[in-house]
C-alpha positions as a Python dict, from the first residue, in 0.01 Angstrom:
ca = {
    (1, 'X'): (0, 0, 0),
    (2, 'X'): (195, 94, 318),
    (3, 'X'): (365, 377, 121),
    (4, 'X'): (26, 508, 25),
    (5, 'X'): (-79, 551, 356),
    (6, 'X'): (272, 746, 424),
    (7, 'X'): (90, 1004, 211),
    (8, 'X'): (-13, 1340, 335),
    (9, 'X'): (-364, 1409, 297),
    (10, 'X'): (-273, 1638, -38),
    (11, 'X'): (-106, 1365, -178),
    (12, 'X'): (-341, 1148, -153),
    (13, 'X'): (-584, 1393, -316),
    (14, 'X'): (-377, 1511, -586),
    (15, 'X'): (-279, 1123, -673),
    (16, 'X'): (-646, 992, -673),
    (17, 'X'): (-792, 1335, -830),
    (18, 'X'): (-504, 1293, -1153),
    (19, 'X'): (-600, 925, -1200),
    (20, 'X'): (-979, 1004, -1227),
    (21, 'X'): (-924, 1321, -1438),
    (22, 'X'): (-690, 1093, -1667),
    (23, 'X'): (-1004, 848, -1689),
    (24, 'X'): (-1205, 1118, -1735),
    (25, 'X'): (-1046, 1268, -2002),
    (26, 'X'): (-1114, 1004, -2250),
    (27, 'X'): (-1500, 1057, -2214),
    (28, 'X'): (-1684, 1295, -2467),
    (29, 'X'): (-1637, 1660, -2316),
    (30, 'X'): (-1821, 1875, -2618),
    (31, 'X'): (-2127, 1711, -2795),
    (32, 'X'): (-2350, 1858, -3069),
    (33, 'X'): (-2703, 1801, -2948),
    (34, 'X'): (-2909, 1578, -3171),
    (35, 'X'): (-2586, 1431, -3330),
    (36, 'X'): (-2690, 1058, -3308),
    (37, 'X'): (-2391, 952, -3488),
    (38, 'X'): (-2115, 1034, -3240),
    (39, 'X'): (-1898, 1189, -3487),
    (40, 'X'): (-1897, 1569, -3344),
    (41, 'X'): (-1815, 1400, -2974),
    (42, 'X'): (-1498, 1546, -2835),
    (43, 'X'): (-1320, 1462, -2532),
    (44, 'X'): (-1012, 1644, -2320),
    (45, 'X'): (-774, 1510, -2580),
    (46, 'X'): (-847, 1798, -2814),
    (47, 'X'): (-643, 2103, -2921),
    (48, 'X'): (-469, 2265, -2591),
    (49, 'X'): (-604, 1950, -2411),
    (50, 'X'): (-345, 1747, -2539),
    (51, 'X'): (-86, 1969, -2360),
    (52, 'X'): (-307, 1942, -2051),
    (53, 'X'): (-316, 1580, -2089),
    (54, 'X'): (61, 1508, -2125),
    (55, 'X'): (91, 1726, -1784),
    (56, 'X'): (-156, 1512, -1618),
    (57, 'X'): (98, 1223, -1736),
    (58, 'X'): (388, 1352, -1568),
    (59, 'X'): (223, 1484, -1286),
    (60, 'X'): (116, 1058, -1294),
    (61, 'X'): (440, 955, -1309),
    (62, 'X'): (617, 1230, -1097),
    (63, 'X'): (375, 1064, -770),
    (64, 'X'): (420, 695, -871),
    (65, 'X'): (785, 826, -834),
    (66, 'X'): (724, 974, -485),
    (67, 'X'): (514, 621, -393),
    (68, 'X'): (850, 421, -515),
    (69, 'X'): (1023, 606, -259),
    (70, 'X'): (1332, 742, -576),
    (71, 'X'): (1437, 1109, -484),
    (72, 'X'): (1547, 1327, -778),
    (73, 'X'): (1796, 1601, -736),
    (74, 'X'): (1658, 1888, -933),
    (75, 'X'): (1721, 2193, -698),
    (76, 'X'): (1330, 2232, -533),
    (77, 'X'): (1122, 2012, -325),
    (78, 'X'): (884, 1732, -453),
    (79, 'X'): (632, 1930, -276),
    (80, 'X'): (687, 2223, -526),
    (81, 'X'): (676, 2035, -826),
    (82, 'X'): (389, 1868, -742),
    (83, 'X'): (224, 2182, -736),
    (84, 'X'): (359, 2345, -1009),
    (85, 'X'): (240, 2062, -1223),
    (86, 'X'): (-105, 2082, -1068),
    (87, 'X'): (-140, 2471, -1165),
    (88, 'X'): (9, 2417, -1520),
    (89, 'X'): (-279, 2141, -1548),
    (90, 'X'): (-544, 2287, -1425),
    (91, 'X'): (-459, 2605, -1679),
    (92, 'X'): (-453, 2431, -1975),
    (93, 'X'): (-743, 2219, -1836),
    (94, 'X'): (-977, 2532, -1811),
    (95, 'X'): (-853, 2662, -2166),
    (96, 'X'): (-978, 2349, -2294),
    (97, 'X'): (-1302, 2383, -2093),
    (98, 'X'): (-1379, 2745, -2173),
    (99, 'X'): (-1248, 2720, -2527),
    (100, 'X'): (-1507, 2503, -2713),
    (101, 'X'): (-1414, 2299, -3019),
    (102, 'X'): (-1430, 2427, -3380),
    (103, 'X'): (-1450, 2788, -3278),
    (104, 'X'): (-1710, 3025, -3451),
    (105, 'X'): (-2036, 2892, -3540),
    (106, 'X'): (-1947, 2583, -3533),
    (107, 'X'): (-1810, 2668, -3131),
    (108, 'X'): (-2196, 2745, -3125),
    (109, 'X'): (-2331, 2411, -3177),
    (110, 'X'): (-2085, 2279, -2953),
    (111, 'X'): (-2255, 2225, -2551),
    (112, 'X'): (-2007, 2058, -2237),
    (113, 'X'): (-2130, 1746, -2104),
    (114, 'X'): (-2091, 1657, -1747),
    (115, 'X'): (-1788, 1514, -1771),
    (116, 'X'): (-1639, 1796, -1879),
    (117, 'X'): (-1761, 1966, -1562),
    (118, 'X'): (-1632, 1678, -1344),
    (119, 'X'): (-1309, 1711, -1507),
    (120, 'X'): (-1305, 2078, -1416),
    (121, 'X'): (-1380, 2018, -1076),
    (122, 'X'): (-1110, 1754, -999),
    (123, 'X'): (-835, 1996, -1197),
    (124, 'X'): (-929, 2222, -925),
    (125, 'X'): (-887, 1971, -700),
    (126, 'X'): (-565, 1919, -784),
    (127, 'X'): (-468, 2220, -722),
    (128, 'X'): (-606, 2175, -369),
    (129, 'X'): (-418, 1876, -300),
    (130, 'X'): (-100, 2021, -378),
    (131, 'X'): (-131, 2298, -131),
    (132, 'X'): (-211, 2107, 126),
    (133, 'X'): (81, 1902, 66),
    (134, 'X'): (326, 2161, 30),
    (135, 'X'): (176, 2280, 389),
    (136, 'X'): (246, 1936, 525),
    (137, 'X'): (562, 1994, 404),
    (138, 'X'): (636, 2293, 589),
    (139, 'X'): (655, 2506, 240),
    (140, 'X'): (451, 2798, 149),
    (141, 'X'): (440, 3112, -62),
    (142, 'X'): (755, 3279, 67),
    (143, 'X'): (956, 2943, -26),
    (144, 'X'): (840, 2952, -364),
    (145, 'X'): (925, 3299, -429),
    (146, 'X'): (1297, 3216, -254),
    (147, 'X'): (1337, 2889, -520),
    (148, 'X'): (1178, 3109, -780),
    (149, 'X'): (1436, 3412, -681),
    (150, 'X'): (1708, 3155, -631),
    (151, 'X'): (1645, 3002, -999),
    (152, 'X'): (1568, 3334, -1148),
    (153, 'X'): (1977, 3420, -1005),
    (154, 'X'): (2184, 3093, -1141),
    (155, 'X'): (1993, 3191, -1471),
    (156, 'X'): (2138, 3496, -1459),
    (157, 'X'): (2455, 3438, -1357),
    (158, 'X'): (2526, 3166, -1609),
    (159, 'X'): (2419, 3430, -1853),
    (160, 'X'): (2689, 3630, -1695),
    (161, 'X'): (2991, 3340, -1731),
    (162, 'X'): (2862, 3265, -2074),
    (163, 'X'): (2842, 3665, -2224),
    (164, 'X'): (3218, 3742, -2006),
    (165, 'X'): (3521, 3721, -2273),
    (166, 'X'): (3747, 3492, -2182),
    (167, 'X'): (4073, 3551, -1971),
    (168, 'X'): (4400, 3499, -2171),
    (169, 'X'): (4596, 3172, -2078),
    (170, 'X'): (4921, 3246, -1949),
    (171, 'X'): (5221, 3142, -2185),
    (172, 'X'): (5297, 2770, -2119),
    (173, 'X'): (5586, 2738, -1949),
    (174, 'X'): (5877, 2593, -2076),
    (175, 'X'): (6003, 2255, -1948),
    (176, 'X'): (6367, 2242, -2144),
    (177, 'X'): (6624, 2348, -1893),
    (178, 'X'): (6793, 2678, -2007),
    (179, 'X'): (7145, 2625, -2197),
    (180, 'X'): (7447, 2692, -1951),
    (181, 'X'): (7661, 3024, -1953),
    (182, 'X'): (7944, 3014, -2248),
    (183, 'X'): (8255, 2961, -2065),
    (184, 'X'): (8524, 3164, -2051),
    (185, 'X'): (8840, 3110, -2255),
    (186, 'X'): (9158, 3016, -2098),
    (187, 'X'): (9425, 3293, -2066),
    (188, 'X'): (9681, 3223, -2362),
    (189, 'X'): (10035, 3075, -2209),
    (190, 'X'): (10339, 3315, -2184),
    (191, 'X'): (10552, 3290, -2438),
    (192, 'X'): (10928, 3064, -2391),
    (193, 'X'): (11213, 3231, -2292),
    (194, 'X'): (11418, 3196, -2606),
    (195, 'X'): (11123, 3268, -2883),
    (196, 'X'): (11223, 3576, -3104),
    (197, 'X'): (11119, 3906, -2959),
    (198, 'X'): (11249, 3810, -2645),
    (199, 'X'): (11407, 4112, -2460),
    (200, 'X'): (11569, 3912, -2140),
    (201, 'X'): (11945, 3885, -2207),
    (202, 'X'): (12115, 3584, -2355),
    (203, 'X'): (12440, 3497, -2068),
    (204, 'X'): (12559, 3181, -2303),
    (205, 'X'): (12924, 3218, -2379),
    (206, 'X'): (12994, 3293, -2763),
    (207, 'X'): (13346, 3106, -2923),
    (208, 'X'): (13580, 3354, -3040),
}
């Protein structure tokens, strides 16, 4: 309860306005008038509304995260998220509201109930909420078209890495030491003095 009242005043409202549009969404939205039966009754859950719907989830789960004080490193700002979430919802929210079930004729017979008016009005205020929370926050316009231009540039630059051919790997280099020089071969030895061929003079007394 003490980290509810932490809450900006957006917070707050876009908390409490996705909790009652979640309630909301369960009651009949479209009704066919005279239709005692109940069959034709159809509530948020319908068509695009189920897309709405599983927005309205996260956008749940993404404040019960905030309220549990767990921080998720995802490159933008709670703040920002919050808000896209609220837009996205409140877009599919009004496609479901302006686009009536069935579609031709039987779109026709089709009328919106109240509740489909309420749930409208709190989409809207979702929207609301988040804006004044990303003011809290210090955030605006310009920041969202810097995380958008930011995003928009690691996009394209991993685009960039991922189309680039890839750089030849050097030749592994080679850890056997290179074999040593041949060595030289010794200089034959001179020849003895008394081998044949020899050309010095022989002084040994010959017999007679």
């Amino acid at each position: 309860m003490d980290k509810f009242k932490e809450l900006t005043t957006g917070a707050k409202l876009v908390l409490g306005a996705a909790v009652l549009l979640f309630i909301f969404s369960w009651f009949t939205w479209f009704d066919i008038e005279g239709d005692v039966t109940g069959v034709a009754n159809v509530n948020m859950w319908n068509g695009i509304g189920v897309l709405a719907g599983l927005l309205l989830i996260a956008l749940i789960v993404w404040q019960g995260l905030r309220l549990a004080n767990i921080n998720l490193e995802i490159g933008v700002t709670p703040a920002m998220i919050t808000a896209a979430l609220a837009v996205l919802t409140l877009i599919f929210v009004f496609i479901r509201w302006i686009d009536k079930p069935g579609g031709g004729i039987v779109a026709e017979a089709y009328s919106r109930t109240i509740w489909s008016w309420i749930g409208l009005a709190l989409a809207i205020i979702l929207v609301v909420g988040a804006f004044l929370n990303m003011q809290a926050a210090g955030e605006g316009i310009a920041e969202i078209r810097a995380a958008a231009a930011g995003a928009a540039s690691a996009a394209r630059g991993a685009a960039d890495r991922g189309d680039a051919p890839a750089a030849a790997a050097p030749p592994p280099a080679s850890s056997a030491p290179e074999p040593p020089a041949a060595a030289q071969p010794p200089p034959p030895p001179p020849p003895p003095a008394d081998a044949p061929g020899s050309t010095e003079p022989d002084d040994t007394p010959r017999a007679s």
